[in-house]
CSV table of C-alpha atoms in Angstrom, one decimal:
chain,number,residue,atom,x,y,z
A,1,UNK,CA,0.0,0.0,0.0
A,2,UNK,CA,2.5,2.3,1.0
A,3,UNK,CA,4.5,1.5,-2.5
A,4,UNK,CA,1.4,2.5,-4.5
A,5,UNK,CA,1.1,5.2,-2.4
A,6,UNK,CA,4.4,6.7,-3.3
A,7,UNK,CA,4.2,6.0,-6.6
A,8,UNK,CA,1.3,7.4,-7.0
A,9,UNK,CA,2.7,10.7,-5.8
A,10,UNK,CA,5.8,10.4,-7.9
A,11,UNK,CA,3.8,9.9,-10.6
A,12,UNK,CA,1.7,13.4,-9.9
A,13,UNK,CA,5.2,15.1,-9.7
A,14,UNK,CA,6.5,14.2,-12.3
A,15,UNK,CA,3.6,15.2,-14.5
A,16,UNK,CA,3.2,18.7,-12.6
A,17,UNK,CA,6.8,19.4,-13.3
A,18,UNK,CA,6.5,18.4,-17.1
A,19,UNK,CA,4.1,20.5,-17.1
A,20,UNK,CA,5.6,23.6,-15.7
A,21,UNK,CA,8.7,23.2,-17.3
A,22,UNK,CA,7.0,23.3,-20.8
A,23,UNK,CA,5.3,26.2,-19.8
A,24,UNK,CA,8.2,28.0,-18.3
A,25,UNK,CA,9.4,30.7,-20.3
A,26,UNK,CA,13.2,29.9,-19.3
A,27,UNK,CA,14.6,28.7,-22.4
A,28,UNK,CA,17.1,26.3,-20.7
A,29,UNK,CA,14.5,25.0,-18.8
A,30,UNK,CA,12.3,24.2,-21.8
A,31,UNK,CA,15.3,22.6,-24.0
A,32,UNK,CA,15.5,19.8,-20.9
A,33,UNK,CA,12.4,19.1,-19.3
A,34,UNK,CA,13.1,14.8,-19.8
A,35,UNK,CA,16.3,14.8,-18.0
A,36,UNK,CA,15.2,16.9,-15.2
A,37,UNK,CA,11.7,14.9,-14.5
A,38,UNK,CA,14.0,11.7,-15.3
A,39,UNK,CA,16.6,12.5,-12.7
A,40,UNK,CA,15.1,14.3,-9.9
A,41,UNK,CA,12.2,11.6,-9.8
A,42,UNK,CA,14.7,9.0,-10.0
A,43,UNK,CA,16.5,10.8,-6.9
A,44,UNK,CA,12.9,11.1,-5.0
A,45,UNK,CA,12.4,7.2,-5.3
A,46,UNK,CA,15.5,6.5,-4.2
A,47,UNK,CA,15.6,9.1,-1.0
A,48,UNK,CA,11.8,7.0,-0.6
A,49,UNK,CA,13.3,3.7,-0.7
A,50,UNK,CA,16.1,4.3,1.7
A,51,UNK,CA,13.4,5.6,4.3
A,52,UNK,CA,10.8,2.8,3.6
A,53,UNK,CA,13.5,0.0,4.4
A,54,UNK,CA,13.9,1.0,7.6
A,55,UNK,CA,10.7,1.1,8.6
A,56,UNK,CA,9.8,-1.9,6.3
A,57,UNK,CA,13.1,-3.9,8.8
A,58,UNK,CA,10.8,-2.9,11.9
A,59,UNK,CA,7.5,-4.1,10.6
A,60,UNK,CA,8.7,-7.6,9.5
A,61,UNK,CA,10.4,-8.1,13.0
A,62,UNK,CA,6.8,-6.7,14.7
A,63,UNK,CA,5.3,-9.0,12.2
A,64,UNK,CA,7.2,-12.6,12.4
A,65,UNK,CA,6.7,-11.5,16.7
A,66,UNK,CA,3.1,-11.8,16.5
A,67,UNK,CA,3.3,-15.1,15.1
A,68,UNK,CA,5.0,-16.6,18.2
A,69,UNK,CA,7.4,-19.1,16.0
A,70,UNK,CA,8.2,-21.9,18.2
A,71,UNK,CA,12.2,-22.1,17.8
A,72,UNK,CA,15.0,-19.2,17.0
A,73,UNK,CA,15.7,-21.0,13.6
A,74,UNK,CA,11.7,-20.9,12.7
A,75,UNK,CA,12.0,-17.3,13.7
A,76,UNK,CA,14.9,-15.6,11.8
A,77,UNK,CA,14.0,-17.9,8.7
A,78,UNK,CA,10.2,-15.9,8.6
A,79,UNK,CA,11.9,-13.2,9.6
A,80,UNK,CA,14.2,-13.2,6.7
A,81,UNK,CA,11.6,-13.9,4.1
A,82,UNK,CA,9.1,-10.8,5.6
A,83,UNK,CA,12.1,-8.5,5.3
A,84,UNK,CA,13.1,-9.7,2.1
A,85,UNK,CA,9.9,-9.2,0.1
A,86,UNK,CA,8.8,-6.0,1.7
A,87,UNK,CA,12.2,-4.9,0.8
A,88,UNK,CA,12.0,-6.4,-2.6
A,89,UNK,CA,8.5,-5.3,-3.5
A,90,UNK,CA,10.3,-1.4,-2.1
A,91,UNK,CA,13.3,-2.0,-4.3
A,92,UNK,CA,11.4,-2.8,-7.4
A,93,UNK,CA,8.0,-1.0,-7.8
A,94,UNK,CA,9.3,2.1,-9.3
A,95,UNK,CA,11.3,-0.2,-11.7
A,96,UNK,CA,8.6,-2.7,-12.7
A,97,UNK,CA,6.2,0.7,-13.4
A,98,UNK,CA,8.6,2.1,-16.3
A,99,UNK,CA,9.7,-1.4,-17.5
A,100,UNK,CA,6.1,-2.5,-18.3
A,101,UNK,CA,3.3,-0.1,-17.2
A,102,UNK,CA,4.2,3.6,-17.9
A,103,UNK,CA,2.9,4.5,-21.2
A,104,UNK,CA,0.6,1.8,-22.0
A,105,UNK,CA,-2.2,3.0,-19.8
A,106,UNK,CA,-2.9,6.5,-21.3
A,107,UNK,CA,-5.1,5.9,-24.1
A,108,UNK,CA,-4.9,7.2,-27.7
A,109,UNK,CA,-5.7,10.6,-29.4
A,110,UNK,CA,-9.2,11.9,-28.8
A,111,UNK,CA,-9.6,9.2,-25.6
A,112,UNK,CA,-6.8,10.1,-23.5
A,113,UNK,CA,-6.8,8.9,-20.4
A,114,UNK,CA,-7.0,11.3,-17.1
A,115,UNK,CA,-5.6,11.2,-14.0
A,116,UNK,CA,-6.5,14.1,-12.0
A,117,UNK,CA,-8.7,16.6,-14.1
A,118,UNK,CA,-7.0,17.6,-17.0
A,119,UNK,CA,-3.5,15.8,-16.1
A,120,UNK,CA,-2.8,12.8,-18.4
A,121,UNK,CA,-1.1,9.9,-17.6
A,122,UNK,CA,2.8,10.6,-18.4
A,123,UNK,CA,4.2,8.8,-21.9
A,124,UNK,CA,7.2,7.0,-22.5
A,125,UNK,CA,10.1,9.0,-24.7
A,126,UNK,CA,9.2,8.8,-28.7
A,127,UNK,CA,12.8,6.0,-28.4
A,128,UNK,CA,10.6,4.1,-25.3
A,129,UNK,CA,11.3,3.9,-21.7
A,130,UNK,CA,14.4,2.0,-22.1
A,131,UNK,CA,16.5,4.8,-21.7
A,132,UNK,CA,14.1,6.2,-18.4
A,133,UNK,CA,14.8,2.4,-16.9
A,134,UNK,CA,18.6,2.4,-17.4
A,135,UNK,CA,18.3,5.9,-15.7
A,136,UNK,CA,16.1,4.7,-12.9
A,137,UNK,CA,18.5,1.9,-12.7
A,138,UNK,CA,21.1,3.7,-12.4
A,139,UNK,CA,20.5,5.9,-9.7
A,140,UNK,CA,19.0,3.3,-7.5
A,141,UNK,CA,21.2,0.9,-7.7
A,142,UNK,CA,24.4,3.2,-6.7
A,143,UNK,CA,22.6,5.6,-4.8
A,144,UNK,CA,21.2,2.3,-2.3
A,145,UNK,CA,25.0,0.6,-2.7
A,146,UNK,CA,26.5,4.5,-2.0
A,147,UNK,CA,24.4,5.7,0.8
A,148,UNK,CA,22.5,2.9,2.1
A,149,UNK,CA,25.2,0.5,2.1
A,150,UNK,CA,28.3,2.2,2.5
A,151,UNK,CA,28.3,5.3,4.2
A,152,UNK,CA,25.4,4.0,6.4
A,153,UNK,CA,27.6,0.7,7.7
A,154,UNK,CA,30.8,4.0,8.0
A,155,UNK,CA,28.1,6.4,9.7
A,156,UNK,CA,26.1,5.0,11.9
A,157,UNK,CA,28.7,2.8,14.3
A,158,UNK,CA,30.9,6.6,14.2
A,159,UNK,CA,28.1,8.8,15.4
A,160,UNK,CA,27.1,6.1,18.1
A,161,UNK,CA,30.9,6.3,19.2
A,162,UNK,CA,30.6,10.0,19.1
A,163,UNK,CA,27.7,9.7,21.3
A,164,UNK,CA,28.9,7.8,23.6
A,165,UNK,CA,31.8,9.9,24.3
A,166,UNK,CA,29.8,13.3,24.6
A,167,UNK,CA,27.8,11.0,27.3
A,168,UNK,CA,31.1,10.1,29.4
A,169,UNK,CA,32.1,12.3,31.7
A,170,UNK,CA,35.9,11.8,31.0
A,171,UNK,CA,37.8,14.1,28.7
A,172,UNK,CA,39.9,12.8,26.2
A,173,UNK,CA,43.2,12.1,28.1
A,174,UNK,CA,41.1,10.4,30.5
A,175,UNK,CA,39.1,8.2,28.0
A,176,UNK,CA,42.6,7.6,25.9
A,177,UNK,CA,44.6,6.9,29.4
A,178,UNK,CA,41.4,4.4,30.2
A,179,UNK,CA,41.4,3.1,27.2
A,180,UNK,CA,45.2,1.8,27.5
A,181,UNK,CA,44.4,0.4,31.1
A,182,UNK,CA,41.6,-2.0,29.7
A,183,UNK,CA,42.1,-5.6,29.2
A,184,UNK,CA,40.9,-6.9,25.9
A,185,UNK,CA,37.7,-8.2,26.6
A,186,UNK,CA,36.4,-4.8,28.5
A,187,UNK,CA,37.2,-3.0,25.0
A,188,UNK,CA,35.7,-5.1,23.1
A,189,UNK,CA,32.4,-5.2,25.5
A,190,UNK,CA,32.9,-1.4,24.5
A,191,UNK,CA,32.3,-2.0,20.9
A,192,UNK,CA,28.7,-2.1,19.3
A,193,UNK,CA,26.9,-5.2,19.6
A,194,UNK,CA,27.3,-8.0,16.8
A,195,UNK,CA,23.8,-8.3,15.9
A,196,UNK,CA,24.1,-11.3,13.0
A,197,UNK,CA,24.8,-11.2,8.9
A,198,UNK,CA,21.4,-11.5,7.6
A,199,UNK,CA,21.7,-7.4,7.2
A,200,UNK,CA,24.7,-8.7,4.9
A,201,UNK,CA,22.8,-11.1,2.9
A,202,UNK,CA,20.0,-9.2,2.4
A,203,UNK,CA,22.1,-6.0,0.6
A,204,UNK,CA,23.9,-8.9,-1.4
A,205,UNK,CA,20.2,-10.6,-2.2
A,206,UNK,CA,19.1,-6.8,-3.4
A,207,UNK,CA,22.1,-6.3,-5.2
A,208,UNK,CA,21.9,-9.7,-7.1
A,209,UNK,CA,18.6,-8.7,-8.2
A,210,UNK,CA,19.4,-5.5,-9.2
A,211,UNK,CA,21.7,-7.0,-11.6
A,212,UNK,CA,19.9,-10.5,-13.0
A,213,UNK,CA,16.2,-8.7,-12.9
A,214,UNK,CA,17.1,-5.7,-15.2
A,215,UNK,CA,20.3,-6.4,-17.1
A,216,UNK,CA,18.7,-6.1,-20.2
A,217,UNK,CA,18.1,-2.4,-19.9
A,218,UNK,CA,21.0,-1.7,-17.4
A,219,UNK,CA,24.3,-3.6,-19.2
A,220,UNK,CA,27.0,-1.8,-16.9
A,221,UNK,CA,24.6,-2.9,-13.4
A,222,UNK,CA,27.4,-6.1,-13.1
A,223,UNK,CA,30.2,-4.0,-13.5
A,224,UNK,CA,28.9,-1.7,-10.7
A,225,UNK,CA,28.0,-4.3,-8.3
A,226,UNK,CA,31.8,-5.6,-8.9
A,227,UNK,CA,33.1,-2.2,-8.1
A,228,UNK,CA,31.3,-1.5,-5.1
A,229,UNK,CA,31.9,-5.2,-3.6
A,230,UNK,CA,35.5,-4.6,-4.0
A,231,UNK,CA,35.2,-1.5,-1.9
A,232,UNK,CA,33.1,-3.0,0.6
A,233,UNK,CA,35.0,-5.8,1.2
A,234,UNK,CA,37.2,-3.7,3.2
A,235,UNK,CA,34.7,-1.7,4.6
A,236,UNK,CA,33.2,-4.5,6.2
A,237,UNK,CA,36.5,-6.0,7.3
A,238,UNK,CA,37.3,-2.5,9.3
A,239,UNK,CA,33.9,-2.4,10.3
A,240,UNK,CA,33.8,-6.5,11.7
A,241,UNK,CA,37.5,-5.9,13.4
A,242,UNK,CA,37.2,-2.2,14.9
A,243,UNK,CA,33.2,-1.2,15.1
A,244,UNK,CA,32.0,-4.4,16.0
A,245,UNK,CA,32.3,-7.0,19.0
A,246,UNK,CA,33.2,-10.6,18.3
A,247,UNK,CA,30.7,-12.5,17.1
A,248,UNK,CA,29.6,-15.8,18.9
A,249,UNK,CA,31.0,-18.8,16.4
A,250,UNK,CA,28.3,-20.9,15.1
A,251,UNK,CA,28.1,-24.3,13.3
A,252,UNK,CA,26.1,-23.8,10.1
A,253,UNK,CA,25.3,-26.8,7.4
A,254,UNK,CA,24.4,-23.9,4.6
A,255,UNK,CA,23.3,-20.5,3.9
A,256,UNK,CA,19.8,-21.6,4.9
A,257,UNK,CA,16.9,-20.1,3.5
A,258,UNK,CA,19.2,-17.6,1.2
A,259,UNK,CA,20.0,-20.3,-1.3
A,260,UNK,CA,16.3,-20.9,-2.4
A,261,UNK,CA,15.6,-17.0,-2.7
A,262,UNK,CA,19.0,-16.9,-5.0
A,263,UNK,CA,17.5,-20.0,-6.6
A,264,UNK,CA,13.9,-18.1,-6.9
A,265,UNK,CA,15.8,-14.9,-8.3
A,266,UNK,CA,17.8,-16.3,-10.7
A,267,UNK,CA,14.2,-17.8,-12.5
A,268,UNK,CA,12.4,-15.0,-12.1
A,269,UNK,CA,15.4,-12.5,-13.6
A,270,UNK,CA,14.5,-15.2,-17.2
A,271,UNK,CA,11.3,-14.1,-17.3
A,272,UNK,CA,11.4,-10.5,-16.6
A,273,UNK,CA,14.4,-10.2,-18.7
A,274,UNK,CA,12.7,-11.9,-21.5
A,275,UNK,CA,9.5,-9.3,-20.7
A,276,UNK,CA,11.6,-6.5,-20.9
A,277,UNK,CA,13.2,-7.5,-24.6
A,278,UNK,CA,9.8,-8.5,-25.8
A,279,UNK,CA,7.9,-5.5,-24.5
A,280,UNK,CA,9.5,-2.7,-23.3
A,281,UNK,CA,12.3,-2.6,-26.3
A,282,UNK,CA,11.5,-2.3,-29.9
A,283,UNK,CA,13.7,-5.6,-30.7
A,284,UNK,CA,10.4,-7.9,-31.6
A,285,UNK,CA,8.8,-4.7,-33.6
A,286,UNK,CA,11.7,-4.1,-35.4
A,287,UNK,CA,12.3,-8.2,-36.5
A,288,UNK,CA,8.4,-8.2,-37.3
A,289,UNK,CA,8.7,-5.6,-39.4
A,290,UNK,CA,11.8,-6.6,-41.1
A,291,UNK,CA,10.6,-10.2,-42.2
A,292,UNK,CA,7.2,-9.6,-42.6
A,293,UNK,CA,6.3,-6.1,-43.7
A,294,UNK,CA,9.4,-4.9,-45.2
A,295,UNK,CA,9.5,-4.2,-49.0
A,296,UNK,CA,13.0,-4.9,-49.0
A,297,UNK,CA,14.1,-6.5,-45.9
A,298,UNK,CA,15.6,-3.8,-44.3
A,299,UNK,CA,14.8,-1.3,-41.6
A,300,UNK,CA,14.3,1.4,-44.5
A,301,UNK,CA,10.3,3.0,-43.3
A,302,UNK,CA,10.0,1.0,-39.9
A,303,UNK,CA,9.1,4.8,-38.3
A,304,UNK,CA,6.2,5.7,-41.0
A,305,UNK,CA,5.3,1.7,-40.6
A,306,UNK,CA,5.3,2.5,-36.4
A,307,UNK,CA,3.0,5.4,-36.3
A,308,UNK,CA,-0.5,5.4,-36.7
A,309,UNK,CA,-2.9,8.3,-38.4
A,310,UNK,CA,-5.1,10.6,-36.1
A,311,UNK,CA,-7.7,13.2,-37.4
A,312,UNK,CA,-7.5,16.5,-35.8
A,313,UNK,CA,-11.4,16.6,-35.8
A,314,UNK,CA,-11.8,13.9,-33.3
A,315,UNK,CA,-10.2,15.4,-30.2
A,316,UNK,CA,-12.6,15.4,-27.4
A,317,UNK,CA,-14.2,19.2,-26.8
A,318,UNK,CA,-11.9,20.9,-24.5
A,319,UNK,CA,-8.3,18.4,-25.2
A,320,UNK,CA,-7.9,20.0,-28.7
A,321,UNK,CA,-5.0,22.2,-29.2
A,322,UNK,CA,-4.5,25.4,-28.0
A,323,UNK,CA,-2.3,26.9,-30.9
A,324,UNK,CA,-3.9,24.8,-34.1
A,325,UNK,CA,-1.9,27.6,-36.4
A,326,UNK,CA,1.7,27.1,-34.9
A,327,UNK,CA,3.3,25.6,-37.5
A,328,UNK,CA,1.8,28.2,-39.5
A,329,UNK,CA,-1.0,25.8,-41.1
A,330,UNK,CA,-3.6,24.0,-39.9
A,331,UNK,CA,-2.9,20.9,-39.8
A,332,UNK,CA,-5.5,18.2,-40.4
A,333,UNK,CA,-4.0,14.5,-40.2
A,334,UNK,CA,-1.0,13.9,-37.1
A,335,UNK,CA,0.9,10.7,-36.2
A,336,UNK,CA,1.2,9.1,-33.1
A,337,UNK,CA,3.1,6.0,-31.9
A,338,UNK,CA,0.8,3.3,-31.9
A,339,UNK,CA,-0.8,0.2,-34.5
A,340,UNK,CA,-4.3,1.2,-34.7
A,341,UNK,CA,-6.8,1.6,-37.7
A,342,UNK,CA,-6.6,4.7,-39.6
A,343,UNK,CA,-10.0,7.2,-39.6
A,344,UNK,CA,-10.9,6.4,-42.8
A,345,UNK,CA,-10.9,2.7,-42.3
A,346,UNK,CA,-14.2,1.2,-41.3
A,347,UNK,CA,-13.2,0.9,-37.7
A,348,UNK,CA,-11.1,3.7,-36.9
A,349,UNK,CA,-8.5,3.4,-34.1
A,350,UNK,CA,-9.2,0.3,-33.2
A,351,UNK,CA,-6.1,-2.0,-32.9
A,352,UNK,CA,-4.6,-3.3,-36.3
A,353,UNK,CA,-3.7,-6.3,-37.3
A,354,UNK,CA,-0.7,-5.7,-37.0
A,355,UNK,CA,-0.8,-5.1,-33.5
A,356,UNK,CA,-1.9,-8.7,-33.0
A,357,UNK,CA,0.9,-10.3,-34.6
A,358,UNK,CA,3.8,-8.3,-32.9
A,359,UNK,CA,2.0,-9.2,-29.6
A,360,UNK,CA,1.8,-12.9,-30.7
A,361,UNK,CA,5.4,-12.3,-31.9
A,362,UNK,CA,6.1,-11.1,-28.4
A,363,UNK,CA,4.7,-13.8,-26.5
A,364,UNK,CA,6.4,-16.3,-28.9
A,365,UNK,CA,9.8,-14.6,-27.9
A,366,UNK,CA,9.5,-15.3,-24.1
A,367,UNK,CA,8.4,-18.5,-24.4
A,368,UNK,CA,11.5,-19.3,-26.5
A,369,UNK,CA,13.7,-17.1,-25.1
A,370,UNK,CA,12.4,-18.9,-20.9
A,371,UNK,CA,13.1,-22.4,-21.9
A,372,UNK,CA,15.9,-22.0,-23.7
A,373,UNK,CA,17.8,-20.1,-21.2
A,374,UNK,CA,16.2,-22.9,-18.6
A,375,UNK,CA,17.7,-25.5,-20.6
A,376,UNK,CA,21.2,-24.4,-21.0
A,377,UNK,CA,20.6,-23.5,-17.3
A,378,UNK,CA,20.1,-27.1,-16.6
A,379,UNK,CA,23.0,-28.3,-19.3
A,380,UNK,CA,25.5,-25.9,-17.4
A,381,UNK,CA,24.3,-27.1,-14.2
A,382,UNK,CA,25.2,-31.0,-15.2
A,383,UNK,CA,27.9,-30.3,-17.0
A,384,UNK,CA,29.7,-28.1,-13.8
A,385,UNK,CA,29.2,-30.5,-11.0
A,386,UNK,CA,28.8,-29.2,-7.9
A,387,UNK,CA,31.8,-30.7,-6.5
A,388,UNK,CA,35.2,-31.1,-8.8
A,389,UNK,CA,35.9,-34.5,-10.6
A,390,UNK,CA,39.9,-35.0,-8.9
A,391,UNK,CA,37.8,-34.3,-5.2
A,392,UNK,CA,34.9,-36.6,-6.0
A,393,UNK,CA,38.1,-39.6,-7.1
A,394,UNK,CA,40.1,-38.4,-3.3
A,395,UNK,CA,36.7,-38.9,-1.5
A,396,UNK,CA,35.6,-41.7,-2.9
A,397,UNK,CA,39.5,-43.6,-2.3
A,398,UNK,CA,38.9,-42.3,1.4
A,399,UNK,CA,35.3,-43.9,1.6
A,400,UNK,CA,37.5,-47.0,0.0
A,401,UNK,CA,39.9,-46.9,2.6
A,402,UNK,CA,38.0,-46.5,5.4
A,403,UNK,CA,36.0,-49.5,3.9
A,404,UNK,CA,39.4,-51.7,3.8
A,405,UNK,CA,40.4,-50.4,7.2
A,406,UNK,CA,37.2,-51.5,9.3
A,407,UNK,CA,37.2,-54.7,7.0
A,408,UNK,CA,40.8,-55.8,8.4
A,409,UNK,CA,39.6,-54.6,11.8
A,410,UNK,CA,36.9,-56.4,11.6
A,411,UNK,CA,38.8,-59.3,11.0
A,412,UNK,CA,41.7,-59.1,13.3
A,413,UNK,CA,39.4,-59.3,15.8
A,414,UNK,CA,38.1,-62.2,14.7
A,415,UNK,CA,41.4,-64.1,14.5
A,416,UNK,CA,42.1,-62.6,18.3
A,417,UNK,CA,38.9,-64.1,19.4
A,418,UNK,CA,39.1,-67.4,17.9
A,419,UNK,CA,43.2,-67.6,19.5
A,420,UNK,CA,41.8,-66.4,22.4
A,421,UNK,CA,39.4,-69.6,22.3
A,422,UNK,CA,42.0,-72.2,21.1
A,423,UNK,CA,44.4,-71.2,23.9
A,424,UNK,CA,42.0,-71.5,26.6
A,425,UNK,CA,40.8,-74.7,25.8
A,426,UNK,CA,44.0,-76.3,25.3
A,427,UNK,CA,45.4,-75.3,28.7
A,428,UNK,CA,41.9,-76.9,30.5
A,429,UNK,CA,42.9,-80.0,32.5
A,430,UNK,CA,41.9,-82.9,30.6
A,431,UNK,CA,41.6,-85.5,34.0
A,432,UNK,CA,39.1,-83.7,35.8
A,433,UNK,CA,36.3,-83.2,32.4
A,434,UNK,CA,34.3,-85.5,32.9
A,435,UNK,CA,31.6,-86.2,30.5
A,436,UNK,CA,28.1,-85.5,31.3
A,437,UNK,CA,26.0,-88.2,32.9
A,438,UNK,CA,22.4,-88.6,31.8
A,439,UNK,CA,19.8,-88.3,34.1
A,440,UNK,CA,17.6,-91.3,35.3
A,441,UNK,CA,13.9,-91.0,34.4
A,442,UNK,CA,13.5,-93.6,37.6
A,443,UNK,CA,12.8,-92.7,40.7
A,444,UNK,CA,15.5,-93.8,43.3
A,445,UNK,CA,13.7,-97.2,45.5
A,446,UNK,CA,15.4,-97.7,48.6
């Protein structure tokens, strides 16, 4: 609710700034209305996602309380999973909406669609919302890595030291000459409490997605995630050895419940990749229209064949145009992007036939493009076992060994018991065995 909320809002700003910006009379203003909605938007979501995880972190814990699970592994695990989709569905919304609903909801020309009175619902760029996605990308991704990952993790455990030392009541020589007196156990009591990893996983489980979901439309997103896992590497090494107390060792079999959300991720990142190609590009459009419409198989007309005729005379009263005469005619027949019948036809603007078969097109391209990426999934998976070939050969002499070993155990002690046998009964007397009398069935007469 509170994702729809926000994006609802964003939504309204960015369509109230569009629209002051095109009626500003600053040219510079004007000449870049796009990149300003694009990036201060894009800068709003993110500075709404950062605040919106924390309090997302608080309501999963509240939440997985209520349920009163029945051991600390039950616990964390629904814990985990609450945190990671309310942090997910956070993450994402803003992305899903310009991958694969802004600018399919607005209508046509003459049956717009309106949002709040005579605001429209906000179009994609005349190239798609590609470019609007890598941007979105973009930002998020490094601004959560930047802020939210790094200079939080620096931040936060400094200003609670700083704290802590405007609460004492010593002045620095005091607290340095203290500090030297400690043993190393009272200074690492001193240090900020070790409260687990799963804060750890869960930016690495964000990150992941961030790079598999989107890749298509954000190319550079693993290059990025490499850069800023090299740098946090150390950060967290500084932060584990002089911010943190020890943590309590463990035994752990696995990474738990973390391996089947990778597992989950890594599926869904086929399918919404393969949606994004399909339906947010103009890759299926452009191959439709190159083997099936083209006079000469090339792209040569693919922008006339794109856009679809409107008819001045059919706006709604009231949406028509303010200035008919700017271009210093009137102008009688526009284009717009869209594959829709033209007014003349018998059925104007409704959806061509050729809309039909790029969606059937589409849909025929993620199905292909989901198994096939499934399968060599699968093949890759066989081919790379899970555990090396020369380790598979050492383990299986040890399990050979081991076999051999209790074997001649098994019989040594045998041969011991049986010598053990023969050598007490040959040193039994042989004069005093005597062998055993039956019993008389008769009863003794005297």
């Amino acid at each position: 609710h509170c994702n729809l909320c926000h994006s609802l809002w964003v939504i309204l700003y960015r369509i109230s700034i569009k629209t002051a910006l095109h009626v500003s009379t600053y040219p510079a203003a004007r000449s870049n209305v796009r990149a300003t909605v694009k990036t201060t938007a894009a800068i709003i979501y993110l500075i709404i996602i950062i605040v919106l995880d924390e309090i997302y972190a608080a309501v999963a814990r509240w939440l997985t309380t209520l349920e009163v699970p029945k051991t600390d592994k039950s616990f964390e695990e629904r814990l985990i999973f609450k945190t990671f989709i309310l942090k997910f569905v956070n993450a994402f919304t803003p992305i899903v909406y310009l991958a694969f609903f802004r600018g399919r909801l607005v209508g046509r020309p003459g049956k717009y669609l309106y949002v709040v009175g005579s605001y429209r619902m906000e179009e994609c760029a005349h190239a798609g919302c590609l470019m609007e996605l890598c941007i979105q990308l973009c930002i998020t991704m490094l601004g959560k890595q930047l802020i939210q990952n790094n200079l939080f993790e620096i931040g936060i455990p400094k200003l609670k030291k700083l704290l802590q030392r405007k609460k004492s009541e010593l002045d620095p020589k005091q607290q340095e000459e203290l500090n030297k007196s400690l043993q190393a156990y009272e200074k690492d009591h001193i240090l900020c409490p070790f409260i687990g990893i799963n804060p750890e996983y869960m930016e690495m489980i964000i990150q992941f997605g961030m790079v598999t979901l989107f890749v298509a439309s954000f190319p550079l997103a693993p290059l990025f995630a490499l850069l800023n896992n090299i740098i946090e590497i150390r950060l967290d090494a500084k932060k584990f050895v002089m911010e943190l107390r020890r943590p309590i060792a463990a035994k752990a079999k696995d990474i738990g419940i973390w391996y089947n959300l990778l597992r989950g991720l890594s599926k869904l990142a086929v399918i919404v990749n393969a949606f994004v190609i399909a339906f947010t590009s103009d890759f299926i459009p452009r191959l439709v229209y190159q083997y099936t419409y083209s006079p000469d198989g090339t792209m040569h007309g693919f922008i006339n064949h794109s856009l679809s005729y409107f008819n001045v005379s059919d706006f709604e009263p009231g949406t028509d145009p303010v200035e008919p005469l700017n271009l210093g005619y009137k102008v009688e027949i526009c284009r717009f992007k869209d594959f829709r019948e033209p007014p003349w036809s018998s059925s104007p603007y409704d959806l061509a036939k050729v809309f039909w078969v790029v969606l059937a097109a589409r849909l025929a391209f993620v199905i292909v493009f989901q198994n096939v990426v499934m399968l060599m999934s699968d093949f890759m998976d066989w081919l790379i076992p899970d555990i090396p070939k020369d380790i598979s050969l050492q383990m299986h002499k040890e399990k050979i060994l081991m076999v051999e070993l209790f074997m001649k155990e098994e019989q040594g002690k045998r041969l011991s018991a049986r010598d053990n046998h023969d050598h007490d009964y040959g040193n039994a007397p042989s004069a005093n065995i005597s062998p055993p009398q039956p019993r008389s069935r008769q009863a003794n007469c005297y």
